[in-house]
mmCIF file of C-alpha atoms and ligand atoms in Angstrom:
data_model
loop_
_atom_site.group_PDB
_atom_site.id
_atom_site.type_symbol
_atom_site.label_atom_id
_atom_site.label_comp_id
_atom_site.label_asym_id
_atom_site.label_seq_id
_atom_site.Cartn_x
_atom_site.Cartn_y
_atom_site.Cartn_z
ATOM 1 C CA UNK G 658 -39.922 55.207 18.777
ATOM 2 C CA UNK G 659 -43.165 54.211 20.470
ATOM 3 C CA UNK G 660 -44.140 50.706 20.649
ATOM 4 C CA UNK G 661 -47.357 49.985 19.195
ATOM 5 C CA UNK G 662 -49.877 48.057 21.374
ATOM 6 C CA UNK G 663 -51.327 45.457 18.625
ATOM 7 C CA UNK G 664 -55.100 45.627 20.369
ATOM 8 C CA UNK G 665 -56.696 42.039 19.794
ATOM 9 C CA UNK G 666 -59.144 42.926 22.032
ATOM 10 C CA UNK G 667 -60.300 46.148 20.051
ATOM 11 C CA UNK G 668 -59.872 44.551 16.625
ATOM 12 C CA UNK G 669 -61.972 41.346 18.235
ATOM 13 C CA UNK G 670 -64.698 43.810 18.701
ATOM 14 C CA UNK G 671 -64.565 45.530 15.347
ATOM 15 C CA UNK G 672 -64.644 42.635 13.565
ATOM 16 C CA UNK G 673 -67.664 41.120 16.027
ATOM 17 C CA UNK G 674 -69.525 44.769 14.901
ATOM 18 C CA UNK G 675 -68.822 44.156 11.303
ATOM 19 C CA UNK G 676 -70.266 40.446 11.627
ATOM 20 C CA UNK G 677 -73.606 41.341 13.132
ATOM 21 C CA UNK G 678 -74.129 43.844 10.524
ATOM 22 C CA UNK G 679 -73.613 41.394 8.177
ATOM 23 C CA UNK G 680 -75.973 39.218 10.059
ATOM 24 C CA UNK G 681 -78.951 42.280 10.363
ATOM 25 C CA UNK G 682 -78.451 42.458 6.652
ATOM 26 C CA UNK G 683 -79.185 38.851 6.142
ATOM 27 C CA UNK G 684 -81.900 38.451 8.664
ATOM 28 C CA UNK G 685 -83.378 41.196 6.198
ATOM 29 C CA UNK G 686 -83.120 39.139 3.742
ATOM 30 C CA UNK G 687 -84.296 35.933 5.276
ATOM 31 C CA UNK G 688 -81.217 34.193 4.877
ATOM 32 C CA UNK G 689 -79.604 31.773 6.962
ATOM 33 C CA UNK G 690 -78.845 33.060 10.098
ATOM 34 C CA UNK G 691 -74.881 32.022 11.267
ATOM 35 C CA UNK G 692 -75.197 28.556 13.372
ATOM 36 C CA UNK G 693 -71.909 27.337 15.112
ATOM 37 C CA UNK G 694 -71.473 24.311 17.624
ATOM 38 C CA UNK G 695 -69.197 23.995 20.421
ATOM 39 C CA UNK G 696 -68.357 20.563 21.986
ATOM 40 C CA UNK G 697 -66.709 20.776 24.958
ATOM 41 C CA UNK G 698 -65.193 17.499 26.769
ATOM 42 C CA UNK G 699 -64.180 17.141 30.637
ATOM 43 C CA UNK G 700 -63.815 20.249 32.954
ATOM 44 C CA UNK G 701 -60.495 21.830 32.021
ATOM 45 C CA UNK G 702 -61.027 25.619 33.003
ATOM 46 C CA UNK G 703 -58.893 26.923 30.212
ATOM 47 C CA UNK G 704 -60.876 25.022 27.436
ATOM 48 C CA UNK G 705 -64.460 26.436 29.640
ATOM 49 C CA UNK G 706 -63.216 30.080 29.386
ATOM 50 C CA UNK G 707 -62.323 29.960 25.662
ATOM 51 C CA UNK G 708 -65.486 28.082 25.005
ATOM 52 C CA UNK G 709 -67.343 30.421 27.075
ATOM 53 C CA UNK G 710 -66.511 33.284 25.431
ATOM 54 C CA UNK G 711 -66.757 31.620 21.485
ATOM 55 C CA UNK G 712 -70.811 31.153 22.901
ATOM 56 C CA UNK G 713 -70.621 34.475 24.222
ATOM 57 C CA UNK G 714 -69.148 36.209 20.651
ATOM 58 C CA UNK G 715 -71.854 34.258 18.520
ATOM 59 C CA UNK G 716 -74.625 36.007 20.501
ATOM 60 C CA UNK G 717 -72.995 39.295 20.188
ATOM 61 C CA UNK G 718 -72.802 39.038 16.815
ATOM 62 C CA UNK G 719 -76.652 37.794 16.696
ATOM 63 C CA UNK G 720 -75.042 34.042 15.286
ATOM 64 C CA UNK G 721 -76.897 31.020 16.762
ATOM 65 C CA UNK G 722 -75.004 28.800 19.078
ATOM 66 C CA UNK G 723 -75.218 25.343 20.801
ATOM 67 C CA UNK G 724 -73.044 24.237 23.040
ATOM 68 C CA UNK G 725 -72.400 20.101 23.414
ATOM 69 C CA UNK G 726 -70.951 19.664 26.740
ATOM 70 C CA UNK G 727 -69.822 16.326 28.187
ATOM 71 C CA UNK G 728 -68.077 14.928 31.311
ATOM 72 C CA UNK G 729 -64.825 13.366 31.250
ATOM 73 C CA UNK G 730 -66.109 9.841 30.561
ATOM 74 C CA UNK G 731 -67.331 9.939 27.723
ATOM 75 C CA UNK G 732 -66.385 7.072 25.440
ATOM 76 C CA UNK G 733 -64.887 7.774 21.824
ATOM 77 C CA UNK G 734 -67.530 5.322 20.190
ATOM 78 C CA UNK G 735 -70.378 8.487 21.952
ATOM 79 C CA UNK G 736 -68.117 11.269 21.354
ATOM 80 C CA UNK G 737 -68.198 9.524 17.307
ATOM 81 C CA UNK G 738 -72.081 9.315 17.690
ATOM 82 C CA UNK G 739 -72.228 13.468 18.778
ATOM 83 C CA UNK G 740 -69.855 14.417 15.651
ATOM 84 C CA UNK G 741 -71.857 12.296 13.121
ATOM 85 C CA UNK G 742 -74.904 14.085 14.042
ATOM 86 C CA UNK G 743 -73.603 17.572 13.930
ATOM 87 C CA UNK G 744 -72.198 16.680 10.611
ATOM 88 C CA UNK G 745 -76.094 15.549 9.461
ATOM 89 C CA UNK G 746 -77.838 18.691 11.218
ATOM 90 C CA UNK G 747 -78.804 20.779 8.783
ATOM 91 C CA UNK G 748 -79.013 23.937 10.950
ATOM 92 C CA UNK G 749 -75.668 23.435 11.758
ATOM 93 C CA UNK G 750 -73.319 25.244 9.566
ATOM 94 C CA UNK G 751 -69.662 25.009 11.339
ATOM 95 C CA UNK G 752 -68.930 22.992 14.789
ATOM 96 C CA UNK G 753 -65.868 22.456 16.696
ATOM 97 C CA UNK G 754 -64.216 19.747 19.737
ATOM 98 C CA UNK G 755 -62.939 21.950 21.855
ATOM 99 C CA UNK G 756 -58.842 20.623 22.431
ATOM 100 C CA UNK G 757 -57.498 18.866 24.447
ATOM 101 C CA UNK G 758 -59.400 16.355 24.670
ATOM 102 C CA UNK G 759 -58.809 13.371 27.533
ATOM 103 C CA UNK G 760 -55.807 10.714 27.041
ATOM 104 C CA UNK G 761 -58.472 8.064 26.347
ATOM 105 C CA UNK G 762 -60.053 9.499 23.013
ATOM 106 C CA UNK G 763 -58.091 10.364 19.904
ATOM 107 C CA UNK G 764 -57.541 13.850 18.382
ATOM 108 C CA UNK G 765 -56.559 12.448 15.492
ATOM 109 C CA UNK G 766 -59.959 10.281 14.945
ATOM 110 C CA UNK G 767 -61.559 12.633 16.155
ATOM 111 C CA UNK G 768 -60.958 15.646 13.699
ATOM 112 C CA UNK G 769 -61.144 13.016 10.701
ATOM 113 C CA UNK G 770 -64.578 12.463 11.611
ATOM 114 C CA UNK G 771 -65.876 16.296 11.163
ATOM 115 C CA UNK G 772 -66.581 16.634 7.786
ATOM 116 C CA UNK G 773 -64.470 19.218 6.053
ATOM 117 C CA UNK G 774 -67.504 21.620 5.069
ATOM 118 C CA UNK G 775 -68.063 22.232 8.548
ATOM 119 C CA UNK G 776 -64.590 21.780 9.978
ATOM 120 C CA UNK G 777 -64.522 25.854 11.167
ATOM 121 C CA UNK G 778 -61.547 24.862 12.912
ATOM 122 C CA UNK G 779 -59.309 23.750 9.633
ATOM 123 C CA UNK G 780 -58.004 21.384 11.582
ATOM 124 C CA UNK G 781 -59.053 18.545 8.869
ATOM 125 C CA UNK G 782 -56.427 17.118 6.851
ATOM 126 C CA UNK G 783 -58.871 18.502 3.650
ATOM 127 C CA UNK G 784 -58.843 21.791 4.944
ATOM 128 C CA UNK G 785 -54.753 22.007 6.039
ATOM 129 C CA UNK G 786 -53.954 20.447 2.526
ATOM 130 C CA UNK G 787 -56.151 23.685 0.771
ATOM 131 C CA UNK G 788 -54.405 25.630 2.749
ATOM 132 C CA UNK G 789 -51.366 24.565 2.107
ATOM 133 C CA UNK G 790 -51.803 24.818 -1.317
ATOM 134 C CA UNK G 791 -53.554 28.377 -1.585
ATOM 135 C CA UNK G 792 -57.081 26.641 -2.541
ATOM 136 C CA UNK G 793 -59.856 27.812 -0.587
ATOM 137 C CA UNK G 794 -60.534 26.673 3.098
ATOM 138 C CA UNK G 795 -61.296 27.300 6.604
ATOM 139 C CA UNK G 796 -58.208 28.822 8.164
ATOM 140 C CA UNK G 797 -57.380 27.616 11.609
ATOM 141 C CA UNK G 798 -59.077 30.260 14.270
ATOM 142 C CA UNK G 799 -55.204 31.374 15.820
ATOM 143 C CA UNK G 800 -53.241 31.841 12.557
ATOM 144 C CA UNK G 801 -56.017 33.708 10.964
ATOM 145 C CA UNK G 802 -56.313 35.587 13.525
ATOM 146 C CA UNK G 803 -52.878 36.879 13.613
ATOM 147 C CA UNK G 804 -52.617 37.449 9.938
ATOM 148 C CA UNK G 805 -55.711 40.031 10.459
ATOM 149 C CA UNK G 806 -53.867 41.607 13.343
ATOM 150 C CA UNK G 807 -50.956 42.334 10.747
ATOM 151 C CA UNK G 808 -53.224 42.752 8.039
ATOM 152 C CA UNK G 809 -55.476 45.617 9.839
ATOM 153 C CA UNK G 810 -52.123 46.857 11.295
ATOM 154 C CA UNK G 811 -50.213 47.562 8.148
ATOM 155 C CA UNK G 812 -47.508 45.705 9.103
ATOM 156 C CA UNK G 813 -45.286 44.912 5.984
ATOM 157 C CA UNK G 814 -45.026 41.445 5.652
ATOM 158 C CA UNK G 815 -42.961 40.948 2.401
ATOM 159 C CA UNK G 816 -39.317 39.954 2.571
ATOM 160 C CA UNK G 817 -39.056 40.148 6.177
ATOM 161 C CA UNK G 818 -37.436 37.417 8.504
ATOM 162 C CA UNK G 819 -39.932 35.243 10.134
ATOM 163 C CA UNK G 820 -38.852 33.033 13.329
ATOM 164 C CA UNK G 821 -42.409 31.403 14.415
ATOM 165 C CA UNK G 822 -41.090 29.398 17.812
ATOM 166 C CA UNK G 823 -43.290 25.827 18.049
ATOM 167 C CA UNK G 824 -44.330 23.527 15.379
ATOM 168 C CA UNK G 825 -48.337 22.444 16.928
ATOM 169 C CA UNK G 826 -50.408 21.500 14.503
ATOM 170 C CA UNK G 827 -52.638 24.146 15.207
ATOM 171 C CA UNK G 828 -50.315 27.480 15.262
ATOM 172 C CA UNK G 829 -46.837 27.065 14.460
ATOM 173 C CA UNK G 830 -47.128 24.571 11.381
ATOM 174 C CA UNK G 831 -50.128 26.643 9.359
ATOM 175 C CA UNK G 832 -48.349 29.812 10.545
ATOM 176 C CA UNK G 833 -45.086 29.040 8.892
ATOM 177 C CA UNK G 834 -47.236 28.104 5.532
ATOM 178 C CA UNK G 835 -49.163 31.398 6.095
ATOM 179 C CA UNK G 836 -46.613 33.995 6.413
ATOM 180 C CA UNK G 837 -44.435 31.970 3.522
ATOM 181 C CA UNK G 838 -47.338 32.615 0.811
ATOM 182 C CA UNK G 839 -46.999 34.640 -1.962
ATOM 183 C CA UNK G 840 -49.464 37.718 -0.950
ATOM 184 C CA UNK G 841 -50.046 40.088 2.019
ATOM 185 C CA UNK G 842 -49.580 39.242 4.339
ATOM 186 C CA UNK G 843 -46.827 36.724 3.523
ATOM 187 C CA UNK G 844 -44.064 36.606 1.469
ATOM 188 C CA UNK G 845 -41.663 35.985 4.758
ATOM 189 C CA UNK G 846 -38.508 34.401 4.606
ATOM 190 C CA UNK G 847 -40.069 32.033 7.531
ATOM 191 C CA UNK G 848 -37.720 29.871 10.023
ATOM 192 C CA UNK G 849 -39.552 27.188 11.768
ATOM 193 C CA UNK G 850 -37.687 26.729 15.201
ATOM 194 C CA UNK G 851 -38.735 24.255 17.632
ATOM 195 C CA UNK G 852 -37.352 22.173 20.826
ATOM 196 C CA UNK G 853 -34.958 20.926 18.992
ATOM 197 C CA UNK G 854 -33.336 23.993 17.290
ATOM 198 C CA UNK G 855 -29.410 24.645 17.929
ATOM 199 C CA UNK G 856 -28.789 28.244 18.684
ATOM 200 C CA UNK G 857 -32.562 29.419 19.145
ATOM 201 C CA UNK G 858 -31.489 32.734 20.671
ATOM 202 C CA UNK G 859 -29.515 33.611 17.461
ATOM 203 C CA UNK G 860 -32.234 32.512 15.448
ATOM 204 C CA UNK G 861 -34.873 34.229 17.231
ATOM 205 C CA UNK G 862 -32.377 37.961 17.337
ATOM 206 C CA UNK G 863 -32.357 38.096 13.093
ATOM 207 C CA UNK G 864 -36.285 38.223 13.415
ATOM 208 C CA UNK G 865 -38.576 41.278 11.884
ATOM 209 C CA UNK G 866 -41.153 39.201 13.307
ATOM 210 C CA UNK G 867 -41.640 36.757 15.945
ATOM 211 C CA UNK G 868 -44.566 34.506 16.235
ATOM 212 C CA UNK G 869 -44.088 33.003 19.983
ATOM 213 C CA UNK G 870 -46.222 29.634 20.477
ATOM 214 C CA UNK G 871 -43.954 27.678 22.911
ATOM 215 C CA UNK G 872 -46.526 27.489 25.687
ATOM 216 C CA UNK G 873 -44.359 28.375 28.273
ATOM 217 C CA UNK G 874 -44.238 31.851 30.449
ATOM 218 C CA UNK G 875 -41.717 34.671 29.545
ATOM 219 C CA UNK G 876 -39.643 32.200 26.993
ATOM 220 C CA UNK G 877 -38.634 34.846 24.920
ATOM 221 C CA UNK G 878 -36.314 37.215 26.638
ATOM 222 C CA UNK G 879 -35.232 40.955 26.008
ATOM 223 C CA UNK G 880 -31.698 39.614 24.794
ATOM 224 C CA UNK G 881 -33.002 37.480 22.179
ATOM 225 C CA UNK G 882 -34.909 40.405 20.363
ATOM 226 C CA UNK G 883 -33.732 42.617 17.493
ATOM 227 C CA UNK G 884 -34.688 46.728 17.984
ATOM 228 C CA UNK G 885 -37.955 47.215 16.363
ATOM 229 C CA UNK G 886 -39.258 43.662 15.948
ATOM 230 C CA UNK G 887 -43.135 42.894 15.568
ATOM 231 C CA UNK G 888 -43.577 40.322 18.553
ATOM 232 C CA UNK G 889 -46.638 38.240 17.960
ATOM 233 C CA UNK G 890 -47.226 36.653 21.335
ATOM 234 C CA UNK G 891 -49.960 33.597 21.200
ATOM 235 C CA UNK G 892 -49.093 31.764 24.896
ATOM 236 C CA UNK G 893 -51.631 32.500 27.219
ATOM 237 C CA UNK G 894 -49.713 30.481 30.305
ATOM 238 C CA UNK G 895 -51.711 30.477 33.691
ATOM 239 C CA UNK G 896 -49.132 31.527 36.370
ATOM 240 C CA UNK G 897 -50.086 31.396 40.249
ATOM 241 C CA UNK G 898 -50.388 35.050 41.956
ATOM 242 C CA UNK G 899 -52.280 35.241 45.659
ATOM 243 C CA UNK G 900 -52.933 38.488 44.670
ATOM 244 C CA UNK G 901 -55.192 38.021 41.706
ATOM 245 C CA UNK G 902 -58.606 37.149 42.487
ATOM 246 C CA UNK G 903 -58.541 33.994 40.412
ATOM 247 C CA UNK G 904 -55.656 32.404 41.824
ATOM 248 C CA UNK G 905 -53.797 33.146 38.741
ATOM 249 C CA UNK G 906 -52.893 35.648 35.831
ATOM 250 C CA UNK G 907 -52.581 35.268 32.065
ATOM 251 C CA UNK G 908 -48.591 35.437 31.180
ATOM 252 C CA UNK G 909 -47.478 35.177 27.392
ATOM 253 C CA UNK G 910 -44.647 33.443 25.984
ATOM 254 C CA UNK G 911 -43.033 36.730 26.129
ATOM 255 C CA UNK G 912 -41.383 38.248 28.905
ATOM 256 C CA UNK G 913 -43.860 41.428 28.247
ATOM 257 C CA UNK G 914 -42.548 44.308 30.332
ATOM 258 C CA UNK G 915 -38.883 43.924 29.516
ATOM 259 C CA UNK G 916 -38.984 42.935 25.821
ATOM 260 C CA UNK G 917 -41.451 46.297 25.665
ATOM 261 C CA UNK G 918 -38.948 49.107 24.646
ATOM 262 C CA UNK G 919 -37.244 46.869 22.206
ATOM 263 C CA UNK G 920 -40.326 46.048 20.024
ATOM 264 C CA UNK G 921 -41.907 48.573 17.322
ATOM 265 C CA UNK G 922 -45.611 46.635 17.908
ATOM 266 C CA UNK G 923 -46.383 43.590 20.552
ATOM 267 C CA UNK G 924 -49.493 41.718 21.124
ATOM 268 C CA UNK G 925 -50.289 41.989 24.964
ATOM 269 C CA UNK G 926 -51.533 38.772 26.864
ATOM 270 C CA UNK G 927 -54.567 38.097 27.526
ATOM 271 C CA UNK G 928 -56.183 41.057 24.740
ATOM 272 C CA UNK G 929 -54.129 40.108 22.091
ATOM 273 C CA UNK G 930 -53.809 36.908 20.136
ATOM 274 C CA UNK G 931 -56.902 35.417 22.345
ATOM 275 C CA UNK G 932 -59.606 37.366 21.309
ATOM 276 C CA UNK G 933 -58.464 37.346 17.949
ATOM 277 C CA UNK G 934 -58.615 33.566 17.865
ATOM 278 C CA UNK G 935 -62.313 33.819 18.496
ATOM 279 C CA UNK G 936 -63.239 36.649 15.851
ATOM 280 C CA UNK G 937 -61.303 34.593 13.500
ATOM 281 C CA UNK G 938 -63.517 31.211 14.579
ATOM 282 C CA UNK G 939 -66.586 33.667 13.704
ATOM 283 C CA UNK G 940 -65.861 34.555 10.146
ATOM 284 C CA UNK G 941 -65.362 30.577 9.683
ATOM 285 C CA UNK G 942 -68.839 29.932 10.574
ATOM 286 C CA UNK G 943 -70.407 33.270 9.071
ATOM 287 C CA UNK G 944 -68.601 31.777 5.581
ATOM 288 C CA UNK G 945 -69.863 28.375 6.248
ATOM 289 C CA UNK G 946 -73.800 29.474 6.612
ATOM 290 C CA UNK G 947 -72.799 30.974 2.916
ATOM 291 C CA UNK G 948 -71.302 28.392 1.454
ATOM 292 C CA UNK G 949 -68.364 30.131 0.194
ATOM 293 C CA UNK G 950 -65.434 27.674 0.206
ATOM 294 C CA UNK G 951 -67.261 24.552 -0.243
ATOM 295 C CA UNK G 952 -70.657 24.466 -2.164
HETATM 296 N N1 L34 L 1502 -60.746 22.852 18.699
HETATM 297 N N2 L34 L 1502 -59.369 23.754 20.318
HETATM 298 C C1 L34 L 1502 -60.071 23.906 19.196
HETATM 299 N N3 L34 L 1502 -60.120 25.089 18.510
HETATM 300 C C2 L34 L 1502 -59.453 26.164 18.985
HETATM 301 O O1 L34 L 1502 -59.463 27.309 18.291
HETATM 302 C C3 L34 L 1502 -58.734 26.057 20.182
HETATM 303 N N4 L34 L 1502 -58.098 27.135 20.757
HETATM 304 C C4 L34 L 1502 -56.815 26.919 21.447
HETATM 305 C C5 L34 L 1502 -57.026 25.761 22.441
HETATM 306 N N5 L34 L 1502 -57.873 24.701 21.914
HETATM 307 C C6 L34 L 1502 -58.678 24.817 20.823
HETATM 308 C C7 L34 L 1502 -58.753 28.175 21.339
HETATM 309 O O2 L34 L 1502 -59.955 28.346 21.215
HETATM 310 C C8 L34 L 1502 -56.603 28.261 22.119
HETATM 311 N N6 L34 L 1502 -57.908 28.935 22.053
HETATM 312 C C9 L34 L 1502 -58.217 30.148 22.697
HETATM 313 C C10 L34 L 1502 -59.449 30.780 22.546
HETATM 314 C C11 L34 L 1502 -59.752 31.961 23.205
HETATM 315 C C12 L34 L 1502 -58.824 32.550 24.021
HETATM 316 C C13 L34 L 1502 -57.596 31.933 24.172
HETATM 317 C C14 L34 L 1502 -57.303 30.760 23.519
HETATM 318 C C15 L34 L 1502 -59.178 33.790 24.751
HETATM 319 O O3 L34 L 1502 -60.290 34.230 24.713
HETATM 320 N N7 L34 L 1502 -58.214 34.394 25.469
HETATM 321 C C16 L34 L 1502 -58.409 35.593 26.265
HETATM 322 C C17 L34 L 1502 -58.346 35.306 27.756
HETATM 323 C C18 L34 L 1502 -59.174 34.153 28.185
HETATM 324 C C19 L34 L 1502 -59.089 33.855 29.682
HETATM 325 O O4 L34 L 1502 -59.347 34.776 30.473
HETATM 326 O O5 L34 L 1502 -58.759 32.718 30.047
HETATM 327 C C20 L34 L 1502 -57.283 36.568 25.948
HETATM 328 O O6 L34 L 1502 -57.492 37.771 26.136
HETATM 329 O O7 L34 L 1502 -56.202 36.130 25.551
#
């Protein structure tokens, strides 16, 4: 059978058209027009390209954006003062701190400090816990992301074997909670495998579907995959090559080309989980300027 090539890139832009329709229709209407805020700390070119291109989406989509950006230095008491008055701004609807931050300021402080309402991340303790339990709440950009690639896919979900590889707060955690749900997509048996798992190869070979967020290049290998697996792949590893023009090129944690013939549909890297992210941080903010999990 023919692998299917799960198109992030494409389903980025559908879901980017269907948003600034939704916008036209509310700019019609005189309604309040989408209004998300980046902050972006220090000069890590990874955290600039994904930040770039979240500013770039919201003016597709006909969304306002502002973009906070600040140098390296910047104290935790100023970054504080910056997050207090996005909370306050009224225009604002949804904003985010672009991650990783520097060693000298706290995520964890931090993300308490964004109020919940406008936490488009769901990287708030209020917004994990609703998740968690199946209450309304902003779903964090990556996971939701992949659940609409599945979702808009027709990938069946229910009863399959689930082996998501990391535990971050930000992917592997919410994405074992996900998938586990009752509801498409869910209803996985999910196994949560990590550094510390015994045997990860045998775990990772009884997967339907593999959610790979290790972080590090071609992890997952053509011997640890079952025939016709769904390989989810959301590393996006920056691997020196001369040749490229950048220095660099975009591997997954997927060892792409040879895992290829084994799996029935794989998300390539970069156009897969990536773009998706973004879309995903989109229909946050679109539901924020509406109110609709928190009034
Ligand atoms: N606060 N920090 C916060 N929110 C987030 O949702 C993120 N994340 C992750 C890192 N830190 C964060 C992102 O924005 C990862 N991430 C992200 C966003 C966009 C892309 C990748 C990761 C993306 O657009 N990827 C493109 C290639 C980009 C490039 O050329 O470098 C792709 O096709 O995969």
């Amino acid at each position: 059978m023919e692998t299917i090539i799960l198109d992030g890139k494409a389903l980025a832009k559908t879901i980017k058209a269907e948003l600034r329709e939704e916008v036209e229709r509310i700019k019609g209407n005189a309604g309040k027009i989408p209004h998300l805020c980046a902050v972006l700390v220090g000069d890590n070119p990874a955290s600039r390209s994904y930040v770039r291109n979240k500013v770039r989406s919201c003016e597709e989509c006909g969304f306002k954006s502002t973009l906070i950006e600040k140098s390296t230095q910047i104290t935790q008491p100023q970054l504080l003062k910056i997050i207090d008055d996005l909370n306050r701004d009224e225009d604002i609807d949804g904003f985010i701190v672009q991650l990783p931050l520097p060693a000298h300021i706290d995520e964890e402080t931090i993300t308490l400090a964004i109020d919940p309402k406008k936490d488009v991340d769901g990287f708030h303790p209020v917004n994990f816990g609703r998740m968690a339990l199946g209450l309304p709440a902003y779903l964090p950009a990556t996971p939701n992301g992949i659940l609409e690639i599945l979702k808009r896919y027709n990938i069946e979900t229910s009863g399959k074997n689930c082996v998501v590889i990391g535990r971050s707060n930000i992917v592997g955690k919410p994405m074992n909670i996900l998938l586990g749900r009752k509801g498409y997509p869910g209803n996985c048996t999910v196994t949560l495998t990590h550094s510390r798992t015994q045997n990860i190869k045998e775990e990772i070979l009884r997967a339907d579907i593999i959610i790979a967020a290790i972080g590090r290049a071609n992890f997952i290998t053509s011997d640890m995959v079952k025939d016709g697996a769904v390989i989810i792949d959301v590393g996006i590893n920056r691997v020196d090559d001369v040749t490229a023009s950048r220095g660099y090129r975009l591997k997954g944690d997927v060892d792409y080309d040879n895992v290829l013939a084994k799996a029935s549909h794989i998300t390539p890297v970069p156009g897969g989980v990536g773009p998706m992210t973004v879309a995903s941080l989109l229909i946050n903010t679109l539901k924020a300027s509406k109110n609709e999990i928190y009034d």
